Amino acid sequence: MDFNRRQFLLSSVATFAVASLSTPLLAADPIVIGVPTAKSGPVGVADQADWLNGVTMAVEEINAAGGVNGRPLETRVVDIDLLTPEGTVAAFQSLVEGGVQALAHSFAIIPQPAMDVAASNGVPYLNGNTSQASLDLIKSNPKYHNIFQIDVAETYYGAGFVKFLSNQKAAGWKPKNNRIHIVQEQIGYTQVISKATQAAIAATNGEWVQGPITDIQFPVQDWTPVIQAIKEADCGVIMIDHWVAAELASFAQAYVLDPTQGSLVYLQYGPSQPEFLDLAGEASEGFIWGSVIGVYADEKGNAFRKAYQEKYPGTMGMVYTGSGYDTIHILAEVWKTTDPKDFDAVGKAIKAIKYRGVCGTYTFATDTNSPISYPTMTDDADSAQAHLIFQVQDGAHKIISPASLKEADMRPAPWM
């Protein structure tokens, strides 16, 4: 183990050890972070809870170590209605008017109203929207200069997934045929992913071929017709382009009863939410899923996983837990050298930072104020966030790609 790696690991362990001590009394004025968090609703609640858990862990650790320049961090949490622009605006407006020094939000399903409220006074706003539309706004309008997306756009789900398939072939996997069947939900997020996947398939010049596209509508009451369409198409790869964990668990339970033999089945993102494993149970075995940001299984990532599960027992989310945690540490790092009330100075410091967190390396020195993705956008793993591909193996999520970060090789699923 070289010196830099040993030093990095020791500093990570020390951070978690300090956090276990009682938080010291910090007399200085707190630095307040606004954290909109959906407490109820049909979608997004698990992710928002994961984010808040990660945020809370980071705040407690930082305060246990003396805060930022002697000032404690404090979170101000408000409920948010993710499904209406009015609900989004109300949550963000209450925080901005309350004088928070930053906004940290897992994601807004309707991004622009949230961005407009943050831009109204320039408060730094870090989010995991995973939205090309958000990045287009940042790129085109300077009023959004203090808004930062902590991960890349959803388009990279498509490009990254097809790259993963090609890499698995190169590593020895033999698909039963080269056709890809896409089952797509109708919201903008999943439609963007579907179109990006179709474009990536076309760009392979015949290595992969577009199969049928089957539409579904949330909530999916009955997966039987979808599974029948999948069987009739008999494609080598099946992509379920839907992100709601409970519904993907329902699909998994139905699919394993009547599977398409030999097909690789990819469930887009949703299994990252704890309820997928909890609800799908043994039916989850063998399914593959991915996230453009997620908790690594290296020394730093595993130290975080261990500390998180000690604090929050049960099934752990693999995405927003770590990204929420990292976001607070990014803010704390830039506040060490800036006045938290000087929003533009803080924004410039975020723009310039290179921060290695539990979910990879965050950089924002792009025209979209967002990081870069490995291996789709760069071959340099140390400068980017890895697009992680997981497979459920023995009831747990295991990273199978990229090769430099994998915990296990891809296994044949029970139906393969």
Short mmCIF file of C-alpha atoms in Angstrom, two decimals:
data_model
loop_
_atom_site.label_atom_id
_atom_site.label_comp_id
_atom_site.label_asym_id
_atom_site.label_seq_id
_atom_site.Cartn_x
_atom_site.Cartn_y
_atom_site.Cartn_z
CA MET A 1 0.00 0.00 0.00
CA ASP A 2 1.63 3.31 -1.07
CA PHE A 3 1.83 6.35 1.22
CA ASN A 4 -0.96 8.34 -0.45
CA ARG A 5 -3.40 5.46 -0.31
CA ARG A 6 -2.49 4.67 3.31
CA GLN A 7 -2.87 8.33 4.29
CA PHE A 8 -6.24 8.52 2.49
CA LEU A 9 -7.54 5.42 4.27
CA LEU A 10 -6.31 6.55 7.68
CA SER A 11 -7.95 9.94 7.26
CA SER A 12 -11.25 8.25 6.37
CA VAL A 13 -11.12 6.00 9.42
CA ALA A 14 -10.22 8.94 11.61
CA THR A 15 -13.21 10.89 10.33
CA PHE A 16 -15.62 8.14 11.30
CA ALA A 17 -13.90 7.65 14.67
CA VAL A 18 -14.21 11.35 15.53
CA ALA A 19 -17.89 11.26 14.62
CA SER A 20 -18.52 8.62 17.27
CA LEU A 21 -17.56 11.06 20.02
CA SER A 22 -20.01 13.42 21.67
CA THR A 23 -20.51 16.62 19.67
CA PRO A 24 -18.66 19.50 21.36
CA LEU A 25 -20.49 22.65 22.36
CA LEU A 26 -20.04 25.19 19.54
CA ALA A 27 -20.94 28.71 20.58
CA ALA A 28 -20.55 30.47 17.22
CA ASP A 29 -23.49 31.20 14.93
CA PRO A 30 -24.44 28.10 12.94
CA ILE A 31 -24.10 27.81 9.18
CA VAL A 32 -27.59 26.81 8.04
CA ILE A 33 -28.25 24.41 5.16
CA GLY A 34 -31.74 24.11 3.73
CA VAL A 35 -32.73 20.54 2.95
CA PRO A 36 -36.10 20.14 1.16
CA THR A 37 -37.28 16.59 1.84
CA ALA A 38 -40.42 14.85 0.62
CA LYS A 39 -42.00 13.10 3.59
CA SER A 40 -44.87 11.52 1.67
CA GLY A 41 -46.12 10.88 -1.85
CA PRO A 42 -46.19 8.12 -4.46
CA VAL A 43 -42.57 8.55 -5.67
CA GLY A 44 -39.20 9.75 -4.48
CA VAL A 45 -39.69 9.46 -0.72
CA ALA A 46 -37.08 6.72 -0.22
CA ASP A 47 -34.44 8.65 -2.16
CA GLN A 48 -35.19 11.85 -0.27
CA ALA A 49 -34.93 10.00 3.05
CA ASP A 50 -31.61 8.46 1.97
CA TRP A 51 -30.29 11.92 1.14
CA LEU A 52 -31.36 13.36 4.48
CA ASN A 53 -29.69 10.45 6.28
CA GLY A 54 -26.44 11.07 4.43
CA VAL A 55 -26.66 14.81 5.08
CA THR A 56 -27.31 14.19 8.78
CA MET A 57 -24.31 11.87 9.06
CA ALA A 58 -22.00 14.44 7.49
CA VAL A 59 -23.29 17.28 9.65
CA GLU A 60 -22.83 15.25 12.83
CA GLU A 61 -19.30 14.22 11.84
CA ILE A 62 -18.25 17.76 10.97
CA ASN A 63 -19.73 19.18 14.16
CA ALA A 64 -18.07 16.45 16.22
CA ALA A 65 -14.75 17.54 14.76
CA GLY A 66 -15.32 21.19 15.70
CA GLY A 67 -17.53 22.45 12.89
CA VAL A 68 -16.24 24.76 10.16
CA ASN A 69 -13.84 27.32 11.59
CA GLY A 70 -15.52 26.78 14.93
CA ARG A 71 -19.05 27.24 13.57
CA PRO A 72 -21.50 24.33 13.74
CA LEU A 73 -23.51 23.21 10.73
CA GLU A 74 -27.27 23.14 11.11
CA THR A 75 -29.89 21.68 8.80
CA ARG A 76 -33.29 23.21 8.23
CA VAL A 77 -35.61 20.54 6.80
CA VAL A 78 -38.93 21.35 5.12
CA ASP A 79 -41.42 19.05 3.47
CA ILE A 80 -41.78 19.36 -0.31
CA ASP A 81 -44.47 18.29 -2.76
CA LEU A 82 -42.35 16.91 -5.60
CA LEU A 83 -45.22 16.57 -8.06
CA THR A 84 -46.36 20.20 -8.34
CA PRO A 85 -44.43 23.37 -9.20
CA GLU A 86 -46.37 25.19 -6.48
CA GLY A 87 -45.24 22.70 -3.84
CA THR A 88 -41.65 22.91 -5.05
CA VAL A 89 -41.64 26.71 -4.97
CA ALA A 90 -43.21 26.83 -1.50
CA ALA A 91 -40.53 24.60 0.02
CA PHE A 92 -37.63 26.42 -1.57
CA GLN A 93 -39.10 29.86 -0.93
CA SER A 94 -39.48 29.15 2.79
CA LEU A 95 -35.83 28.18 3.03
CA VAL A 96 -34.49 31.09 0.99
CA GLU A 97 -36.59 33.59 2.91
CA GLY A 98 -35.41 31.97 6.13
CA GLY A 99 -31.83 32.94 5.33
CA VAL A 100 -30.11 29.61 4.69
CA GLN A 101 -26.50 29.74 3.49
CA ALA A 102 -26.95 26.85 1.05
CA LEU A 103 -29.58 24.53 -0.38
CA ALA A 104 -28.87 20.80 -0.60
CA HIS A 105 -31.58 18.72 -2.29
CA SER A 106 -31.55 15.17 -3.58
CA PHE A 107 -33.67 16.08 -6.62
CA ALA A 108 -36.63 18.07 -7.83
CA ILE A 109 -38.88 16.26 -10.27
CA ILE A 110 -39.80 19.69 -11.68
CA PRO A 111 -36.38 21.37 -11.59
CA GLN A 112 -36.80 24.88 -12.98
CA PRO A 113 -39.09 26.33 -10.26
CA ALA A 114 -36.57 25.25 -7.61
CA MET A 115 -33.70 26.69 -9.63
CA ASP A 116 -35.52 29.99 -10.12
CA VAL A 117 -36.12 30.42 -6.38
CA ALA A 118 -32.47 29.69 -5.61
CA ALA A 119 -31.34 32.07 -8.35
CA SER A 120 -33.50 34.86 -6.94
CA ASN A 121 -30.84 35.66 -4.32
CA GLY A 122 -27.91 33.59 -5.58
CA VAL A 123 -27.76 31.11 -2.70
CA PRO A 124 -25.60 28.09 -3.61
CA TYR A 125 -27.87 25.20 -4.51
CA LEU A 126 -26.45 21.69 -4.88
CA ASN A 127 -28.75 18.99 -6.20
CA GLY A 128 -28.84 15.49 -7.63
CA ASN A 129 -31.45 16.22 -10.30
CA THR A 130 -29.65 14.05 -12.89
CA SER A 131 -31.29 16.27 -15.48
CA GLN A 132 -30.08 17.42 -18.89
CA ALA A 133 -32.82 20.08 -18.83
CA SER A 134 -31.32 21.51 -15.62
CA LEU A 135 -27.85 21.54 -17.14
CA ASP A 136 -29.12 23.27 -20.27
CA LEU A 137 -30.55 26.05 -18.11
CA ILE A 138 -27.27 26.47 -16.22
CA LYS A 139 -25.31 26.57 -19.46
CA SER A 140 -27.59 29.08 -21.18
CA ASN A 141 -28.39 31.55 -18.39
CA PRO A 142 -25.80 33.14 -16.06
CA LYS A 143 -28.40 33.74 -13.36
CA TYR A 144 -28.02 30.06 -12.46
CA HIS A 145 -24.26 30.38 -11.87
CA ASN A 146 -24.48 29.24 -8.22
CA ILE A 147 -26.48 26.11 -9.00
CA PHE A 148 -24.52 22.86 -9.16
CA GLN A 149 -25.70 19.41 -10.19
CA ILE A 150 -23.67 16.83 -8.27
CA ASP A 151 -23.95 14.18 -10.98
CA VAL A 152 -24.14 13.98 -14.76
CA ALA A 153 -27.30 14.08 -16.86
CA GLU A 154 -29.67 11.15 -17.25
CA THR A 155 -28.59 10.81 -20.89
CA TYR A 156 -25.51 8.94 -19.66
CA TYR A 157 -27.71 6.11 -18.43
CA GLY A 158 -28.30 5.27 -22.08
CA ALA A 159 -24.75 5.70 -23.35
CA GLY A 160 -23.26 4.05 -20.28
CA PHE A 161 -25.56 1.04 -20.40
CA VAL A 162 -24.74 0.23 -24.04
CA LYS A 163 -21.03 0.69 -23.28
CA PHE A 164 -21.41 -1.73 -20.37
CA LEU A 165 -22.96 -4.34 -22.66
CA SER A 166 -20.11 -4.02 -25.15
CA ASN A 167 -17.52 -4.26 -22.38
CA GLN A 168 -19.16 -7.42 -21.02
CA LYS A 169 -19.04 -8.96 -24.48
CA ALA A 170 -15.37 -8.09 -24.75
CA ALA A 171 -14.83 -9.77 -21.37
CA GLY A 172 -16.38 -13.02 -22.58
CA TRP A 173 -20.16 -12.75 -22.12
CA LYS A 174 -22.07 -14.19 -25.08
CA PRO A 175 -25.59 -12.71 -25.44
CA LYS A 176 -28.12 -14.98 -27.07
CA ASN A 177 -28.73 -12.29 -29.71
CA ASN A 178 -27.83 -8.62 -30.18
CA ARG A 179 -31.31 -7.09 -29.94
CA ILE A 180 -32.30 -4.75 -27.09
CA HIS A 181 -35.95 -4.45 -26.00
CA ILE A 182 -36.77 -1.18 -24.21
CA VAL A 183 -39.76 -0.96 -21.87
CA GLN A 184 -40.23 2.76 -21.24
CA GLU A 185 -42.25 4.78 -18.77
CA GLN A 186 -43.73 8.07 -19.94
CA ILE A 187 -42.25 10.80 -17.72
CA GLY A 188 -39.62 13.10 -19.19
CA TYR A 189 -36.76 11.51 -17.23
CA THR A 190 -37.34 8.00 -18.56
CA GLN A 191 -38.11 9.24 -22.07
CA VAL A 192 -34.76 11.07 -22.20
CA ILE A 193 -33.02 7.88 -21.07
CA SER A 194 -34.84 5.80 -23.68
CA LYS A 195 -33.89 8.18 -26.50
CA ALA A 196 -30.27 8.25 -25.34
CA THR A 197 -30.20 4.46 -25.26
CA GLN A 198 -31.65 4.23 -28.75
CA ALA A 199 -29.02 6.68 -30.01
CA ALA A 200 -26.24 4.69 -28.34
CA ILE A 201 -27.52 1.48 -29.92
CA ALA A 202 -27.54 3.09 -33.35
CA ALA A 203 -24.00 4.37 -32.84
CA THR A 204 -22.67 0.81 -32.46
CA ASN A 205 -23.21 0.26 -36.22
CA GLY A 206 -24.84 -3.11 -35.81
CA GLU A 207 -23.07 -4.51 -32.78
CA TRP A 208 -26.40 -3.90 -31.03
CA VAL A 209 -29.77 -3.61 -32.73
CA GLN A 210 -32.90 -1.85 -31.54
CA GLY A 211 -35.69 -4.25 -30.67
CA PRO A 212 -39.28 -3.36 -29.77
CA ILE A 213 -40.17 -0.37 -27.59
CA THR A 214 -42.98 -1.11 -25.15
CA ASP A 215 -44.73 1.74 -23.33
CA ILE A 216 -45.85 1.55 -19.71
CA GLN A 217 -47.66 4.10 -17.58
CA PHE A 218 -47.15 4.70 -13.87
CA PRO A 219 -48.68 3.18 -11.83
CA VAL A 220 -48.34 -0.20 -13.53
CA GLN A 221 -51.27 -2.28 -12.35
CA ASP A 222 -50.39 -5.50 -14.17
CA TRP A 223 -47.02 -6.53 -15.61
CA THR A 224 -48.47 -9.59 -17.38
CA PRO A 225 -48.95 -7.95 -20.83
CA VAL A 226 -45.46 -6.45 -20.64
CA ILE A 227 -43.88 -9.79 -19.79
CA GLN A 228 -45.81 -11.40 -22.65
CA ALA A 229 -44.47 -8.76 -25.07
CA ILE A 230 -40.95 -9.39 -23.76
CA LYS A 231 -41.31 -13.14 -24.34
CA GLU A 232 -42.63 -12.64 -27.86
CA ALA A 233 -39.74 -10.34 -28.80
CA ASP A 234 -37.18 -12.71 -27.22
CA CYS A 235 -34.37 -10.15 -27.22
CA GLY A 236 -30.95 -10.81 -25.77
CA VAL A 237 -31.15 -7.70 -23.60
CA ILE A 238 -34.22 -6.25 -21.84
CA MET A 239 -34.13 -2.73 -20.40
CA ILE A 240 -36.93 -1.75 -18.02
CA ASP A 241 -36.71 2.04 -18.19
CA HIS A 242 -38.59 2.83 -14.97
CA TRP A 243 -37.29 4.17 -11.67
CA VAL A 244 -39.90 3.40 -9.00
CA ALA A 245 -38.50 0.69 -6.71
CA ALA A 246 -41.80 -0.80 -5.57
CA GLU A 247 -42.99 -1.26 -9.15
CA LEU A 248 -39.68 -2.75 -10.26
CA ALA A 249 -39.94 -5.19 -7.34
CA SER A 250 -43.40 -6.13 -8.59
CA PHE A 251 -41.98 -6.64 -12.09
CA ALA A 252 -39.19 -8.84 -10.74
CA GLN A 253 -41.65 -11.05 -8.85
CA ALA A 254 -43.80 -11.47 -11.95
CA TYR A 255 -40.90 -11.92 -14.36
CA VAL A 256 -39.19 -14.78 -12.52
CA LEU A 257 -42.41 -16.79 -12.73
CA ASP A 258 -42.35 -16.67 -16.55
CA PRO A 259 -38.95 -15.37 -17.70
CA THR A 260 -37.45 -15.01 -21.14
CA GLN A 261 -34.74 -17.62 -20.99
CA GLY A 262 -31.19 -16.41 -21.51
CA SER A 263 -31.89 -12.66 -21.57
CA LEU A 264 -29.96 -10.09 -19.58
CA VAL A 265 -32.49 -7.94 -17.70
CA TYR A 266 -31.55 -4.39 -16.67
CA LEU A 267 -33.73 -2.38 -14.30
CA GLN A 268 -32.99 1.33 -14.64
CA TYR A 269 -31.84 2.82 -11.31
CA GLY A 270 -34.83 1.93 -9.07
CA PRO A 271 -33.23 -1.07 -7.29
CA SER A 272 -30.89 1.41 -5.60
CA GLN A 273 -33.78 2.29 -3.28
CA PRO A 274 -33.96 0.06 -0.17
CA GLU A 275 -37.51 -1.07 -0.79
CA PHE A 276 -36.55 -2.98 -3.94
CA LEU A 277 -34.66 -5.68 -2.05
CA ASP A 278 -37.13 -5.55 0.84
CA LEU A 279 -40.14 -6.10 -1.44
CA ALA A 280 -38.69 -8.31 -4.18
CA GLY A 281 -36.97 -10.72 -1.79
CA GLU A 282 -35.54 -13.79 -3.51
CA ALA A 283 -37.04 -12.68 -6.82
CA SER A 284 -34.43 -9.89 -6.99
CA GLU A 285 -31.57 -12.34 -7.60
CA GLY A 286 -29.69 -11.79 -10.85
CA PHE A 287 -31.23 -8.49 -11.93
CA ILE A 288 -28.81 -5.82 -13.09
CA TRP A 289 -29.17 -2.09 -12.52
CA GLY A 290 -27.04 1.03 -12.66
CA SER A 291 -26.55 4.55 -11.38
CA VAL A 292 -24.45 7.40 -12.74
CA ILE A 293 -23.53 8.14 -9.11
CA GLY A 294 -23.30 5.67 -6.25
CA VAL A 295 -21.35 4.57 -3.21
CA TYR A 296 -18.09 2.86 -4.11
CA ALA A 297 -16.94 -0.39 -2.50
CA ASP A 298 -13.33 0.76 -2.04
CA GLU A 299 -11.78 1.54 1.38
CA LYS A 300 -13.45 4.95 1.65
CA GLY A 301 -16.81 3.72 0.38
CA ASN A 302 -16.81 0.67 2.62
CA ALA A 303 -15.93 2.77 5.67
CA PHE A 304 -18.94 4.94 4.89
CA ARG A 305 -21.19 1.93 4.32
CA LYS A 306 -20.17 0.45 7.68
CA ALA A 307 -20.77 3.71 9.57
CA TYR A 308 -24.07 4.32 7.77
CA GLN A 309 -25.46 0.89 8.57
CA GLU A 310 -24.44 1.21 12.20
CA LYS A 311 -26.43 4.45 12.38
CA TYR A 312 -29.30 3.37 10.11
CA PRO A 313 -29.76 -0.43 10.34
CA GLY A 314 -31.57 -2.27 7.57
CA THR A 315 -31.26 -2.20 3.81
CA MET A 316 -29.06 0.66 2.64
CA GLY A 317 -29.70 2.80 -0.42
CA MET A 318 -26.67 2.86 -2.69
CA VAL A 319 -27.04 6.33 -4.24
CA TYR A 320 -28.46 9.29 -2.33
CA THR A 321 -27.02 8.16 1.00
CA GLY A 322 -23.49 8.78 -0.25
CA SER A 323 -24.20 11.76 -2.48
CA GLY A 324 -26.00 13.61 0.33
CA TYR A 325 -23.06 12.88 2.61
CA ASP A 326 -20.54 14.07 0.02
CA THR A 327 -22.49 17.25 -0.72
CA ILE A 328 -22.23 18.47 2.87
CA HIS A 329 -18.52 17.75 2.93
CA ILE A 330 -18.07 19.75 -0.29
CA LEU A 331 -19.85 22.71 1.29
CA ALA A 332 -17.83 22.40 4.50
CA GLU A 333 -14.61 22.30 2.49
CA VAL A 334 -15.33 25.54 0.60
CA TRP A 335 -16.64 27.28 3.73
CA LYS A 336 -13.24 26.79 5.36
CA THR A 337 -11.87 29.52 3.08
CA THR A 338 -14.97 31.62 2.25
CA ASP A 339 -17.63 33.58 4.10
CA PRO A 340 -20.82 31.46 3.91
CA LYS A 341 -22.83 34.67 3.43
CA ASP A 342 -20.78 35.63 0.34
CA PHE A 343 -22.71 33.45 -2.08
CA ASP A 344 -20.65 34.33 -5.14
CA ALA A 345 -17.36 33.58 -3.38
CA VAL A 346 -18.77 30.24 -2.25
CA GLY A 347 -20.00 29.51 -5.77
CA LYS A 348 -16.56 30.24 -7.24
CA ALA A 349 -14.96 27.96 -4.67
CA ILE A 350 -17.36 25.13 -5.53
CA LYS A 351 -16.62 25.71 -9.20
CA ALA A 352 -12.90 25.29 -8.52
CA ILE A 353 -13.03 22.32 -6.14
CA LYS A 354 -11.89 18.79 -6.81
CA TYR A 355 -13.30 16.64 -4.05
CA ARG A 356 -12.94 12.87 -3.68
CA GLY A 357 -15.96 11.57 -1.82
CA VAL A 358 -17.51 8.18 -1.20
CA CYS A 359 -19.17 8.41 -4.62
CA GLY A 360 -16.05 9.27 -6.60
CA THR A 361 -14.52 12.59 -7.62
CA TYR A 362 -16.60 15.75 -7.88
CA THR A 363 -15.51 18.55 -10.19
CA PHE A 364 -17.66 21.43 -11.41
CA ALA A 365 -15.31 23.28 -13.78
CA THR A 366 -17.60 22.70 -16.75
CA ASP A 367 -20.06 24.96 -18.56
CA THR A 368 -22.89 23.04 -16.87
CA ASN A 369 -21.55 23.12 -13.27
CA SER A 370 -21.64 19.32 -13.17
CA PRO A 371 -19.05 16.51 -12.88
CA ILE A 372 -17.85 14.09 -15.54
CA SER A 373 -18.61 10.38 -15.80
CA TYR A 374 -16.23 7.44 -15.96
CA PRO A 375 -15.82 5.51 -18.22
CA THR A 376 -18.20 7.10 -20.75
CA MET A 377 -16.78 10.65 -20.70
CA THR A 378 -13.20 9.95 -19.58
CA ASP A 379 -10.75 7.10 -19.13
CA ASP A 380 -9.35 8.74 -15.99
CA ALA A 381 -11.20 7.16 -13.07
CA ASP A 382 -9.57 9.50 -10.54
CA SER A 383 -11.03 12.62 -12.15
CA ALA A 384 -14.65 11.52 -12.36
CA GLN A 385 -17.61 9.70 -10.87
CA ALA A 386 -17.98 6.11 -11.99
CA HIS A 387 -21.17 5.00 -13.69
CA LEU A 388 -21.68 1.98 -11.46
CA ILE A 389 -23.44 -1.15 -12.68
CA PHE A 390 -24.69 -3.48 -9.94
CA GLN A 391 -26.11 -6.98 -9.92
CA VAL A 392 -28.14 -8.50 -7.11
CA GLN A 393 -26.08 -11.46 -5.93
CA ASP A 394 -27.02 -13.53 -2.87
CA GLY A 395 -29.51 -10.89 -1.81
CA ALA A 396 -27.07 -7.95 -1.94
CA HIS A 397 -26.03 -5.31 -4.47
CA LYS A 398 -22.58 -6.00 -5.93
CA ILE A 399 -20.70 -3.66 -8.27
CA ILE A 400 -19.86 -5.54 -11.48
CA SER A 401 -18.71 -2.57 -13.59
CA PRO A 402 -16.51 -0.66 -14.30
CA ALA A 403 -13.82 -3.30 -14.04
CA SER A 404 -11.49 -1.14 -11.96
CA LEU A 405 -14.10 -0.79 -9.19
CA LYS A 406 -15.98 -4.08 -9.35
CA GLU A 407 -16.71 -6.27 -6.34
CA ALA A 408 -17.70 -9.30 -8.38
CA ASP A 409 -18.03 -10.61 -11.91
CA MET A 410 -21.42 -10.68 -13.59
CA ARG A 411 -23.21 -13.97 -12.88
CA PRO A 412 -25.75 -15.69 -15.06
CA ALA A 413 -29.16 -14.86 -13.61
CA PRO A 414 -31.34 -17.85 -12.60
CA TRP A 415 -33.21 -17.65 -15.94
CA MET A 416 -29.97 -17.39 -17.92
#
